[in-house]
Backbone as numpy.savetxt, mean C-alpha at the origin, in Angstrom:
# Nx Ny Nz CAx CAy CAz Cx Cy Cz
38.42 -2.84 20.86 37.91 -3.25 19.57 38.41 -2.82 17.77
39.20 -4.24 17.80 40.41 -4.02 16.50 39.11 -3.78 15.59
39.92 -2.66 14.66 39.66 -2.37 13.47 39.67 -2.95 12.22
38.12 -3.35 11.86 37.81 -4.18 10.55 37.31 -3.19 9.59
38.35 -3.50 8.35 38.00 -2.72 7.29 37.06 -3.06 6.46
35.68 -2.30 5.65 34.70 -2.19 5.26 35.21 -2.48 3.71
35.83 -2.77 3.20 35.68 -1.94 1.92 35.96 -3.94 0.97
35.74 -4.59 1.93 35.09 -5.82 1.25 33.44 -5.98 1.42
32.35 -4.93 2.05 31.16 -5.15 2.42 31.08 -3.85 1.71
29.54 -4.03 0.06 28.91 -3.24 0.08 27.43 -2.72 0.37
27.16 -2.13 -0.06 26.12 -2.20 0.18 24.91 -2.67 -1.22
25.35 -3.20 -1.92 24.66 -3.77 -3.54 24.39 -5.26 -2.89
25.97 -5.73 -2.17 25.83 -6.72 -1.77 24.68 -7.16 -1.00
24.56 -6.30 0.30 23.12 -6.50 1.43 22.21 -6.52 0.58
21.47 -5.44 -0.72 20.58 -5.79 -1.46 20.51 -7.00 -1.49
21.39 -7.33 -2.36 20.60 -9.01 -3.01 20.74 -9.76 -1.39
21.05 -9.87 -0.69 20.70 -10.53 0.67 19.10 -10.81 1.43
19.23 -8.73 1.20 17.56 -8.44 1.47 16.57 -9.11 0.12
17.07 -9.06 -0.87 15.54 -9.40 -1.64 16.03 -10.74 -1.73
16.62 -11.45 -1.97 16.83 -13.31 -0.85 15.94 -13.41 -0.33
16.07 -12.52 1.39 14.66 -13.10 1.46 13.65 -12.81 2.05
13.49 -11.43 1.05 12.28 -11.08 0.78 11.75 -11.98 0.04
12.42 -12.51 -1.44 11.41 -13.54 -2.04 11.60 -15.06 -1.91
12.68 -15.39 -1.33 12.88 -16.45 -0.59 13.18 -17.21 -2.27
13.99 -16.92 -3.23 14.07 -17.61 -4.24 15.34 -16.74 -5.01
16.24 -17.46 -5.05 17.63 -16.57 -5.58 17.56 -16.19 -7.59
16.50 -16.73 -7.56 16.02 -16.71 -8.96 15.35 -15.07 -9.06
14.12 -15.34 -8.15 13.18 -13.90 -8.18 14.35 -12.64 -8.07
14.84 -13.03 -7.14 15.86 -11.79 -6.48 16.61 -11.39 -7.52
17.36 -11.94 -8.13 18.16 -11.68 -9.75 17.45 -10.98 -10.34
16.69 -11.71 -10.78 15.33 -10.54 -11.66 15.42 -9.13 -10.96
15.06 -9.29 -9.65 14.59 -8.08 -9.15 16.01 -7.45 -9.19
17.11 -7.40 -8.55 18.22 -6.91 -8.58 18.61 -6.83 -9.92
18.31 -6.90 -11.35 18.69 -7.02 -12.57 19.51 -7.52 -12.92
20.70 -8.77 -12.13 21.44 -9.22 -12.07 21.55 -10.61 -12.95
23.04 -11.68 -13.17 22.07 -13.20 -13.63 21.95 -13.73 -11.95
21.21 -14.91 -11.89 21.49 -15.66 -10.81 23.13 -16.12 -10.11
23.53 -16.42 -11.14 24.79 -16.89 -10.69 25.71 -15.95 -9.63
25.71 -14.75 -10.95 26.42 -13.37 -10.06 26.25 -13.37 -8.89
24.67 -13.09 -8.54 23.93 -12.53 -7.16 24.25 -13.95 -6.27
24.40 -15.39 -7.06 24.37 -16.27 -5.81 26.38 -16.45 -5.49
27.04 -16.15 -6.18 28.21 -15.70 -6.11 28.57 -14.42 -4.88
27.93 -13.11 -5.11 28.24 -12.81 -4.36 27.08 -12.95 -2.90
26.44 -13.09 -3.00 25.70 -13.87 -1.54 27.09 -14.39 -0.86
27.24 -15.22 -1.79 28.81 -16.22 -1.24 29.62 -15.95 -0.23
30.60 -14.70 -1.56 31.62 -13.87 -1.07 31.02 -13.70 0.26
29.92 -12.90 0.74 28.91 -11.96 1.69 28.99 -12.82 2.76
28.91 -14.40 2.46 29.07 -15.63 3.65 30.78 -15.30 4.10
31.28 -15.79 3.47 32.78 -16.03 3.51 33.34 -14.76 4.80
32.86 -13.35 3.93 32.59 -12.28 4.84 32.65 -12.72 6.08
32.15 -12.49 6.61 31.11 -12.03 7.70 31.41 -13.79 8.52
31.70 -15.03 7.76 32.11 -15.99 8.41 30.39 -16.61 8.67
29.52 -16.63 8.10 28.40 -16.94 8.50 27.53 -17.72 7.58
26.69 -18.21 7.51 26.21 -18.81 6.62 24.48 -18.01 6.19
23.76 -17.28 5.32 23.02 -16.84 5.76 21.76 -17.77 5.75
21.96 -18.12 4.51 20.61 -18.78 3.95 20.90 -20.40 4.69
19.36 -20.98 4.67 19.68 -22.83 4.32 18.59 -22.98 3.07
19.77 -24.14 2.06 19.46 -23.69 0.83 19.34 -25.71 0.57
18.35 -25.74 -0.11 17.97 -26.75 -0.65 17.06 -26.64 -1.79
17.07 -27.34 -3.21 16.80 -27.95 -4.14 15.67 -26.52 -4.70
14.53 -27.04 -3.14 13.49 -26.36 -2.95 12.83 -25.85 -2.36
14.41 -24.96 -1.64 13.52 -24.03 -0.14 15.10 -23.63 -0.21
14.60 -21.83 0.52 15.43 -21.29 0.57 14.51 -20.46 1.90
15.78 -20.57 3.23 15.47 -19.76 4.30 16.69 -19.10 5.13
16.22 -18.01 5.60 17.53 -17.77 6.35 17.59 -18.58 7.77
19.07 -19.26 8.14 19.39 -19.42 9.40 19.28 -18.60 10.73
19.38 -18.61 11.48 18.93 -18.19 12.79 19.72 -17.17 13.23
21.40 -16.86 12.77 22.09 -15.73 12.43 21.57 -14.96 11.88
21.88 -15.66 10.51 21.53 -14.98 9.13 20.50 -14.16 9.63
19.18 -14.58 10.32 17.98 -13.66 10.07 18.18 -11.99 11.50
19.17 -12.78 12.05 19.15 -11.73 12.89 20.56 -10.57 12.51
20.95 -11.00 10.99 22.29 -9.81 10.27 21.46 -9.68 9.21
20.12 -10.27 8.47 20.07 -9.69 7.71 19.02 -8.29 7.78
18.69 -8.88 9.29 18.02 -7.33 10.16 18.96 -6.41 10.42
19.85 -6.53 10.65 20.96 -5.43 10.66 21.25 -5.00 9.44
21.24 -5.63 8.04 21.46 -5.39 6.56 20.15 -4.53 6.08
19.09 -4.33 7.03 17.95 -4.09 6.18 17.87 -2.48 7.05
18.72 -2.76 7.88 18.63 -0.76 8.94 19.94 -0.44 8.21
20.93 -0.90 8.09 22.13 -0.30 7.05 21.46 0.31 5.62
20.58 -0.03 5.28 20.35 -0.20 3.38 19.09 1.33 3.93
18.36 1.08 4.80 17.37 2.56 5.52 18.21 3.62 5.63
19.31 3.63 6.29 20.60 4.62 6.79 21.05 5.00 5.88
21.14 4.14 4.31 22.44 4.80 3.59 20.66 5.31 3.03
19.79 5.33 2.62 18.96 5.62 2.18 18.18 7.39 2.51
18.63 6.99 3.64 18.08 8.41 4.58 19.65 9.36 4.09
20.67 8.86 4.29 21.77 9.85 3.73 21.58 10.18 1.82
21.42 9.69 1.58 20.80 10.59 -0.21 19.45 11.23 0.02
18.37 10.91 0.89 16.89 11.79 1.37 18.23 13.25 1.87
18.75 13.13 2.56 19.05 14.78 3.11 19.77 14.90 2.02
20.87 14.37 1.61 21.96 15.68 0.39 20.70 15.71 -0.67
19.68 15.19 -0.86 18.72 15.39 -1.92 17.78 16.76 -1.20
17.20 16.78 -0.02 16.84 17.63 0.59 17.41 18.90 0.45
19.01 19.53 0.44 19.50 20.27 -0.08 19.34 21.15 -1.33
18.90 19.81 -2.34 18.84 20.44 -4.07 17.81 20.78 -4.13
16.42 20.70 -3.27 15.05 20.83 -3.81 14.31 19.99 -3.43
14.11 19.32 -1.88 12.68 18.25 -1.15 12.71 17.81 -2.00
11.20 18.30 -3.15 10.50 17.30 -4.10 10.94 17.49 -5.24
12.17 17.45 -5.94 12.46 16.90 -7.36 13.46 15.90 -6.95
13.80 15.71 -8.32 14.08 14.29 -8.38 13.11 13.59 -8.45
13.60 11.83 -7.96 12.43 10.92 -7.84 11.73 10.51 -6.46
10.34 10.51 -6.43 9.57 9.93 -5.56 8.55 8.82 -5.78
9.01 7.76 -4.79 8.29 6.68 -4.69 7.23 6.69 -3.95
6.27 6.58 -4.40 5.06 6.40 -4.45 4.39 5.23 -4.19
3.54 4.88 -2.84 2.46 3.44 -3.37 1.44 4.13 -2.90
0.75 3.12 -3.36 -1.23 3.10 -3.09 -1.55 1.87 -3.58
-2.69 1.97 -2.21 -3.52 0.41 -2.21 -4.68 0.66 -3.38
-4.47 -0.53 -3.66 -5.08 -1.23 -5.04 -6.80 -0.83 -5.37
-7.05 -0.37 -3.95 -8.58 -0.03 -3.93 -9.08 1.55 -4.41
-7.38 2.37 -4.03 -7.82 3.55 -4.30 -7.08 4.11 -5.57
-5.65 3.41 -6.24 -5.06 3.83 -7.05 -5.44 3.76 -8.39
-6.19 3.38 -9.35 -6.86 3.12 -10.67 -7.93 4.45 -10.33
-8.04 4.60 -9.55 -9.31 5.93 -9.37 -8.85 6.90 -9.01
-8.10 6.88 -8.30 -7.83 8.33 -7.90 -6.54 9.25 -8.32
-5.46 8.04 -8.72 -4.22 8.47 -9.17 -4.64 9.32 -11.20
-4.98 8.87 -11.44 -4.98 9.48 -12.85 -5.30 10.79 -12.89
-6.15 11.10 -11.79 -6.84 12.87 -11.83 -5.63 13.53 -10.81
-5.06 12.76 -10.05 -4.23 13.29 -9.51 -2.82 13.74 -10.11
-2.36 13.32 -11.01 -1.41 13.40 -12.01 -0.93 14.55 -12.58
-1.71 14.88 -13.39 -2.29 16.58 -14.10 -1.36 17.88 -12.97
-2.41 17.63 -11.73 -2.21 18.59 -10.29 -0.36 18.47 -10.13
0.05 17.39 -10.29 1.43 17.17 -9.54 2.42 17.88 -10.59
2.12 16.83 -11.57 3.18 17.93 -12.81 3.01 19.17 -13.10
1.84 19.89 -13.17 1.53 21.37 -13.19 2.47 21.96 -11.48
2.21 21.50 -10.48 2.71 22.13 -9.78 4.45 21.81 -8.96
4.42 20.08 -9.01 6.01 20.53 -9.59 6.40 19.83 -10.78
6.90 20.80 -11.50 7.05 20.16 -12.75 8.89 19.32 -12.68
9.52 19.87 -11.56 11.01 18.94 -11.57 11.14 17.69 -10.44
9.69 17.26 -10.65 9.15 16.00 -9.95 9.20 14.39 -10.80
9.95 13.70 -10.31 9.43 12.37 -11.34 8.96 11.65 -10.41
8.34 10.30 -10.89 7.12 9.91 -10.36 7.32 8.33 -10.45
7.20 7.10 -9.76 7.21 6.14 -9.34 6.45 5.28 -8.72
5.35 4.46 -9.46 4.47 4.75 -8.82 4.42 3.05 -8.22
3.74 2.68 -7.18 3.45 1.35 -6.69 2.16 0.78 -5.75
1.71 -0.02 -6.84 -0.13 -0.31 -6.13 0.61 -2.17 -5.12
0.26 -2.47 -3.87 -0.26 -2.68 -2.92 -0.53 -2.68 -2.34
-0.70 -3.57 -1.28 -1.82 -3.89 -0.03 -1.27 -2.73 0.85
-2.01 -3.06 2.20 -1.34 -2.01 2.84 -0.11 -2.52 3.71
-0.31 -4.37 4.45 0.89 -4.53 5.04 2.05 -4.46 4.79
1.73 -4.64 2.95 3.10 -4.54 1.97 3.88 -2.60 1.44
2.80 -2.19 2.12 3.09 -0.46 1.72 4.15 -0.22 2.60
3.18 -0.39 4.02 4.22 -0.30 5.79 5.33 -0.28 5.65
5.63 -1.68 4.96 6.61 -2.37 4.82 7.63 -1.62 3.98
7.28 -1.50 3.06 8.13 -1.00 2.23 8.42 0.90 2.70
7.79 1.40 3.45 7.64 2.47 3.52 9.02 2.59 5.22
9.00 1.84 5.66 9.70 1.23 6.98 11.48 0.81 6.59
11.13 0.57 5.51 12.79 0.01 4.59 12.94 1.05 3.71
12.63 2.20 3.80 12.43 3.23 2.87 12.49 3.02 1.35
11.72 1.41 0.82 11.95 1.72 -0.63 10.68 2.36 -1.35
10.00 2.82 -0.38 9.02 4.09 -0.62 9.17 5.16 0.33
8.84 6.26 -0.83 8.38 7.61 -0.09 7.69 7.79 0.94
6.04 8.34 -0.28 5.31 8.12 0.75 4.04 7.09 0.11
3.09 7.17 0.72 1.94 6.16 -0.63 0.51 6.98 0.58
-0.49 6.57 -0.24 -1.93 6.80 0.23 -2.53 5.44 0.75
-3.22 5.64 1.61 -3.28 4.99 1.98 -4.71 4.85 3.19
-5.65 4.35 3.50 -6.60 4.49 4.60 -5.70 3.57 5.90
-5.50 4.78 6.62 -4.51 4.57 7.69 -5.27 3.57 8.70
-4.20 1.82 9.13 -5.04 1.43 10.28 -3.82 1.64 10.83
-4.41 0.20 12.33 -3.11 0.18 13.06 -1.63 -0.05 12.82
-1.52 -0.48 11.56 0.14 -0.92 11.38 0.98 0.30 11.40
0.05 1.42 10.33 0.33 3.06 10.73 0.83 3.46 11.25
0.67 3.33 12.64 0.48 4.26 13.89 1.87 4.41 14.20
2.78 3.76 13.79 4.31 4.51 13.67 4.41 5.44 13.10
3.69 5.27 12.10 4.41 6.69 10.58 3.22 7.64 10.97
3.90 8.52 9.78 3.10 9.99 9.76 2.18 9.95 9.37
1.01 10.43 9.16 0.09 10.75 7.89 -0.72 12.35 7.97
-1.47 12.19 7.27 -1.66 13.41 6.78 -3.49 13.63 6.09
-3.99 13.83 7.03 -5.48 13.15 5.93 -5.73 13.98 4.69
-6.73 13.38 3.99 -6.40 14.36 2.97 -8.44 14.37 2.18
-9.10 13.61 2.54 -10.71 13.41 2.22 -11.09 12.46 2.74
-12.45 12.11 3.16 -12.81 11.32 3.11 -13.82 10.44 1.99
-13.32 9.38 1.64 -14.71 8.44 1.04 -15.59 7.41 1.46
-16.87 8.22 1.16 -17.78 6.85 1.19 -17.71 5.63 0.65
-18.62 4.89 1.86 -18.92 3.31 0.68 -20.07 3.67 0.48
-20.53 3.22 -0.83 -21.73 2.94 -1.10 -21.83 1.22 -1.21
-23.71 0.86 -0.82 -23.36 -0.34 -1.21 -24.28 -0.89 -2.65
-23.51 -1.97 -2.76 -23.75 -2.16 -4.23 -24.36 -3.97 -4.19
-25.80 -3.98 -5.07 -26.10 -4.95 -5.17 -26.52 -5.29 -6.60
-26.98 -6.66 -7.03 -27.91 -7.31 -8.12 -28.43 -6.33 -8.43
-28.70 -6.76 -9.66 -30.30 -5.65 -9.63 -31.51 -5.80 -9.71
-32.03 -7.44 -8.89 -32.73 -7.71 -8.44 -33.28 -8.32 -6.72
-31.84 -7.91 -6.36 -31.57 -8.56 -4.70 -32.68 -7.57 -3.65
-32.77 -8.52 -3.03 -33.85 -8.07 -2.05 -33.61 -6.88 -1.18
-32.53 -6.93 -1.09 -31.65 -5.50 -0.71 -31.46 -4.15 -1.43
-31.60 -4.46 -2.66 -31.94 -3.22 -3.51 -33.09 -2.26 -3.49
-33.82 -2.61 -3.23 -35.38 -1.81 -3.15 -35.51 -1.74 -1.47
-35.44 -1.92 -0.43 -35.36 -2.04 0.93 -35.32 -0.19 1.46
-36.77 0.08 1.90 -36.87 1.52 1.69 -35.86 2.01 3.13
-35.65 1.68 4.28 -34.39 2.21 5.30 -33.19 1.21 5.14
-31.96 0.70 4.26 -31.18 0.62 4.21 -30.06 0.71 5.36
-30.09 -0.23 6.16 -28.70 0.34 6.57 -27.32 -0.63 7.28
-26.50 -0.65 7.54 -25.54 -1.48 8.07 -25.86 -2.77 8.13
-26.56 -2.49 9.22 -26.64 -4.34 10.24 -27.20 -5.06 8.67
-27.88 -4.26 7.84 -29.35 -5.34 6.83 -27.39 -5.75 5.92
-26.46 -5.80 5.84 -25.63 -5.89 5.12 -24.69 -7.34 5.82
-24.52 -7.76 6.70 -24.36 -8.63 7.49 -25.22 -10.30 7.00
-24.37 -10.39 5.76 -25.54 -11.54 4.95 -24.47 -12.67 4.72
-24.60 -13.87 4.00 -23.43 -14.68 3.70 -23.66 -14.15 2.72
-23.78 -13.39 1.60 -24.24 -13.44 0.24 -23.12 -11.45 0.21
-22.58 -11.61 1.34 -21.80 -10.06 1.47 -20.51 -10.71 0.76
-19.71 -9.99 -0.70 -18.51 -10.44 -1.01 -17.21 -9.67 -0.48
-16.51 -10.16 -0.52 -15.31 -9.71 0.79 -13.77 -9.70 -1.06
-13.15 -8.85 -0.45 -12.00 -9.16 -0.99 -10.76 -10.44 0.06
-9.88 -10.82 -0.28 -9.22 -11.71 0.08 -8.13 -10.52 0.96
-7.42 -11.79 1.88 -6.44 -11.39 3.09 -6.08 -10.12 2.73
-5.34 -9.25 3.04 -4.57 -8.21 3.11 -5.09 -6.90 2.54
-6.36 -6.81 1.81 -6.85 -5.78 1.77 -7.70 -4.78 2.96
-6.99 -3.68 2.95 -8.25 -3.28 4.05 -9.33 -3.05 3.74
-10.23 -3.05 2.10 -11.15 -2.91 2.22 -11.60 -3.85 2.66
-11.07 -5.13 2.92 -11.92 -6.26 3.14 -11.69 -5.67 4.91
-10.95 -4.92 5.25 -11.26 -5.22 7.09 -12.33 -3.90 7.36
-12.53 -2.96 6.85 -13.44 -1.97 6.78 -14.54 -2.49 6.48
-14.74 -3.58 5.54 -16.14 -3.64 5.31 -16.48 -4.67 6.53
-15.93 -5.45 7.02 -15.76 -6.06 7.89 -15.76 -5.25 9.63
-15.35 -4.05 9.31 -15.59 -3.33 10.60 -17.13 -3.20 11.22
-17.70 -2.42 9.63 -19.16 -2.41 9.95 -19.98 -2.86 10.33
-19.86 -4.11 10.01 -20.57 -5.26 10.34 -20.76 -5.23 11.69
-21.75 -5.76 12.45 -21.96 -6.22 13.81 -21.04 -6.61 13.93
-20.98 -6.85 15.68 -19.39 -7.64 16.05 -19.74 -9.64 16.37
-20.93 -9.64 16.32 -20.92 -11.30 15.87 -20.70 -12.07 14.61
-20.74 -11.29 13.89 -21.09 -11.52 11.91 -19.66 -12.32 11.89
-20.11 -13.50 11.02 -18.55 -14.39 11.08 -18.54 -14.64 9.07
-17.67 -14.14 8.72 -16.64 -14.22 7.68 -16.42 -14.92 7.22
-16.14 -16.37 7.79 -16.18 -17.65 7.38 -16.22 -17.82 6.25
-17.23 -17.79 5.39 -18.17 -18.54 4.45 -17.97 -17.73 3.18
-17.28 -16.33 3.88 -17.94 -15.82 2.15 -17.07 -15.67 1.04
-17.84 -15.43 0.35 -17.21 -15.47 -1.12 -16.23 -14.10 -1.43
-14.74 -14.81 -1.60 -13.86 -13.47 -1.75 -13.39 -13.50 -3.25
-12.88 -11.97 -3.81 -12.20 -11.61 -4.87 -10.87 -11.28 -4.66
-9.99 -11.06 -5.67 -8.78 -11.15 -5.95 -8.43 -9.68 -5.98
-9.56 -9.03 -6.59 -9.28 -7.71 -6.59 -10.96 -6.68 -6.41
-10.58 -5.54 -6.58 -11.88 -4.20 -6.71 -12.62 -4.47 -8.23
-11.94 -4.85 -9.12 -12.42 -5.23 -10.41 -12.94 -6.42 -10.67
-12.96 -7.52 -10.31 -13.54 -8.52 -9.78 -14.35 -8.56 -9.10
-14.29 -8.02 -7.94 -15.96 -7.72 -7.02 -17.03 -6.71 -7.78
-16.52 -5.99 -8.96 -17.55 -5.71 -9.18 -18.30 -6.26 -10.38
-17.78 -7.24 -10.98 -17.95 -8.81 -11.95 -19.05 -9.51 -11.62
-18.43 -9.52 -9.82 -19.44 -11.10 -9.59 -20.15 -10.36 -8.93
-20.88 -9.54 -8.18 -22.30 -8.76 -8.29 -22.63 -8.25 -9.35
-22.36 -8.20 -10.66 -23.40 -8.23 -12.02 -23.32 -8.83 -11.92
-22.89 -10.81 -12.11 -23.58 -11.81 -12.03 -24.35 -12.57 -11.51
-24.55 -11.55 -10.36 -25.83 -11.71 -9.41 -24.95 -12.81 -8.51
-23.65 -12.68 -8.54 -23.11 -14.03 -7.21 -23.20 -13.29 -5.48
-23.45 -12.19 -5.60 -23.79 -11.16 -4.31 -23.53 -9.70 -4.63
-23.47 -8.87 -2.70 -23.19 -7.95 -3.21 -22.33 -7.09 -2.12
-21.88 -5.58 -1.97 -20.41 -5.58 -1.56 -20.47 -4.01 -0.99
-19.76 -3.56 -0.35 -19.54 -2.42 -0.26 -18.10 -1.86 -1.39
-18.93 -0.82 -2.13 -17.65 0.29 -2.58 -17.25 1.34 -2.73
-16.05 1.12 -2.60 -15.76 2.88 -2.33 -16.59 4.01 -3.52
-16.45 5.28 -2.89 -17.24 5.94 -3.97 -16.32 5.95 -5.10
-15.06 6.37 -5.06 -14.31 6.63 -5.95 -14.26 5.72 -6.92
-14.05 4.42 -7.18 -14.12 3.30 -8.11 -15.23 3.18 -8.81
-17.02 4.23 -8.06 -18.35 4.07 -8.92 -18.07 4.29 -10.29
-17.27 5.50 -10.15 -17.44 6.24 -11.68 -17.18 5.85 -12.57
-17.75 5.54 -14.36 -17.69 5.45 -15.68 -17.60 3.91 -15.34
-18.76 3.44 -15.06 -19.29 2.19 -14.63 -20.52 1.76 -15.43
-20.48 2.24 -16.73 -22.16 2.51 -17.80 -22.01 1.11 -18.10
-20.82 0.14 -17.78 -21.07 -1.30 -18.85 -22.14 -2.44 -17.57
-21.92 -1.38 -16.54 -23.21 -2.31 -15.57 -24.67 -1.86 -15.51
-25.25 -0.80 -16.07 -25.96 -0.05 -16.23 -27.24 -1.80 -16.63
-28.04 -1.74 -15.55 -29.05 -2.38 -15.66 -28.57 -4.04 -15.13
-27.36 -3.79 -14.37 -27.02 -5.16 -13.98 -26.74 -4.83 -12.60
-26.90 -3.72 -11.98 -26.67 -3.19 -10.47 -27.33 -2.78 -10.07
-28.02 -2.45 -8.62 -27.88 -1.14 -7.94 -27.26 -0.54 -6.79
-26.56 0.50 -7.21 -26.15 1.37 -5.83 -26.88 2.09 -4.66
-26.81 1.60 -3.38 -27.68 2.19 -2.35 -26.36 3.36 -1.81
-26.87 4.32 -1.72 -26.26 5.10 -0.47 -26.49 4.52 0.86
-25.98 4.92 2.37 -25.78 4.38 3.54 -25.41 5.62 4.54
-26.79 5.52 5.08 -27.03 6.90 6.27 -25.67 7.17 6.96
-24.96 6.19 7.99 -24.63 5.82 8.84 -23.31 6.64 8.33
-22.47 7.58 9.21 -21.90 8.39 8.68 -19.95 7.45 9.24
-20.08 6.04 9.68 -19.01 5.76 9.47 -18.99 4.65 8.60
-20.04 5.23 7.82 -19.52 4.38 6.57 -18.55 4.88 5.70
-17.19 5.11 5.76 -16.42 5.84 5.03 -15.34 5.80 5.28
-14.48 6.08 4.83 -13.11 5.77 4.91 -11.87 7.04 5.00
-11.05 7.62 5.72 -10.63 8.24 5.77 -8.91 8.02 4.96
-9.04 8.58 3.58 -7.62 8.98 2.54 -6.91 9.67 2.89
-5.29 9.06 3.74 -4.39 9.86 3.47 -3.23 9.59 2.96
-2.02 10.78 3.59 -0.83 10.53 2.64 -0.44 10.30 3.98
0.53 9.09 4.23 1.72 8.68 4.99 3.17 8.35 4.58
4.14 8.52 5.25 5.49 9.10 5.12 6.07 8.54 6.88
7.37 8.20 6.89 8.31 7.84 7.58 8.41 8.88 8.69
8.30 9.03 10.24 8.59 10.26 10.45 10.01 10.72 10.76
10.85 9.87 10.16 12.69 10.28 10.13 12.97 10.68 8.82
11.74 11.24 8.09 12.36 11.09 6.82 12.68 12.63 6.70
13.77 13.71 6.15 14.04 15.05 6.66 12.97 16.22 5.46
12.40 14.93 4.40 11.36 16.16 3.61 10.37 16.12 4.86
10.31 15.42 5.35 8.63 15.39 6.34 7.73 17.27 6.25
8.22 18.30 6.43 8.25 19.00 5.99 6.99 19.66 4.70
8.38 18.75 3.68 8.24 18.76 2.30 6.25 18.21 2.18
6.49 16.27 2.65 5.30 15.87 2.63 4.15 17.05 2.71
4.72 17.43 4.02 3.30 18.39 4.83 2.25 19.29 3.71
3.73 20.23 3.15 2.79 21.19 2.32 2.14 20.53 0.68
2.54 19.00 0.40 2.64 18.36 -0.24 0.72 17.50 0.33
0.38 17.53 0.95 -1.00 16.92 1.42 -1.92 18.20 1.67
-0.95 19.25 2.33 -1.87 20.42 1.70 -2.69 21.22 0.82
-1.64 20.91 -0.60 -1.84 21.07 -2.10 -2.76 19.32 -2.25
-2.85 18.93 -2.05 -3.82 17.56 -2.52 -4.89 17.97 -1.55
-4.66 18.11 -0.23 -6.26 18.89 0.37 -6.59 19.46 0.36
-6.65 20.16 -0.98 -7.16 21.59 -1.11 -8.56 21.54 -2.62
-8.08 20.54 -3.21 -9.09 19.53 -4.28 -9.56 18.72 -3.42
-11.07 18.03 -3.40 -11.59 17.01 -2.45 -11.97 16.45 -4.27
-11.87 15.03 -4.21 -12.56 14.03 -5.47 -14.30 13.86 -5.22
-14.26 14.08 -6.53 -16.15 14.00 -6.98 -16.13 12.83 -6.41
-17.56 13.36 -5.31 -18.34 12.32 -4.60 -17.76 11.92 -3.17
-16.59 12.38 -2.98 -15.85 12.37 -1.44 -16.06 13.68 -0.82
-15.70 13.23 0.42 -15.91 14.36 1.55 -14.85 15.14 1.96
-14.79 16.75 1.75 -13.62 17.16 2.07 -13.16 17.11 3.95
-12.03 17.78 4.10 -12.00 17.59 5.32 -11.69 19.00 6.37
-12.18 19.72 7.25 -12.13 20.99 7.71 -10.86 21.72 6.84
-10.99 23.35 6.71 -9.93 23.58 6.01 -8.63 23.46 7.00
-8.69 23.31 8.15 -7.21 24.00 8.42 -6.58 23.18 7.90
-4.96 24.35 7.57 -4.39 23.81 7.25 -2.97 22.12 7.83
-2.63 21.52 8.18 -1.55 20.79 8.12 -0.34 21.27 8.44
-0.17 21.25 9.82 1.25 22.43 10.10 2.62 21.77 9.36
3.38 22.71 8.90 4.31 22.39 8.52 5.76 22.47 9.16
């Protein structure tokens, strides 16, 4: 095979192409990359000339990768992940948890867990800079695999099986009803009682939706359920009397504005909870440091949540 110089190929150009593929829009891709649209378009065009391949099919309303472009963009993602790994290996020699750490967190956890966590992290790791990204589980998993995130806080699902994760604590679910709902005063409330048409759910993509449905009987049909765009909107829908839902325990803190509007009931079944874990790529050279971080976080359980066994996570 003849030698092909790489001088015309830059990681930045590959980042531009990946951004266009992610967003299917040159303008938004340019905004994400911090360059002008004209500049990004020109660099993509030059890369296509270098590769002698049309990467994208373009029209005024449509941008999509060509079949050959799809294959090459996938390779480009691998190149970017390897480049980030190179930086991580170098960074590991100057202090594994010094510098900037990109942290992802699911929306049904972030606003209720992160504020109490930040002071502890600052005290334990004073040289650590943090960049937070709140997103749904599928997007966080993709960002971890691509190297855009270092670690993430989430409830593990089937999608995280190829990632490494360390359990931190268990968070119970509580049933929250409008004040005068018939189930609000039911003497023996069970999970089976919740499989009703007025059970409110989050939109697709939120793991809390899947967790709520997994607790319902297998014959429960969810096609006609009312959907909320966020956990905060779910609270307002319950307070307005539109229905009830399962709410993670940490999201119940500081809800005085709903006094007199809702009734909160505990569920006795042990499965009415989720495990919150710290998740990262198995290939990350800082894996030992992430396990140490998980042990540090695991030592303090948030109020209302359940601690895991005191056994330390092997580092």
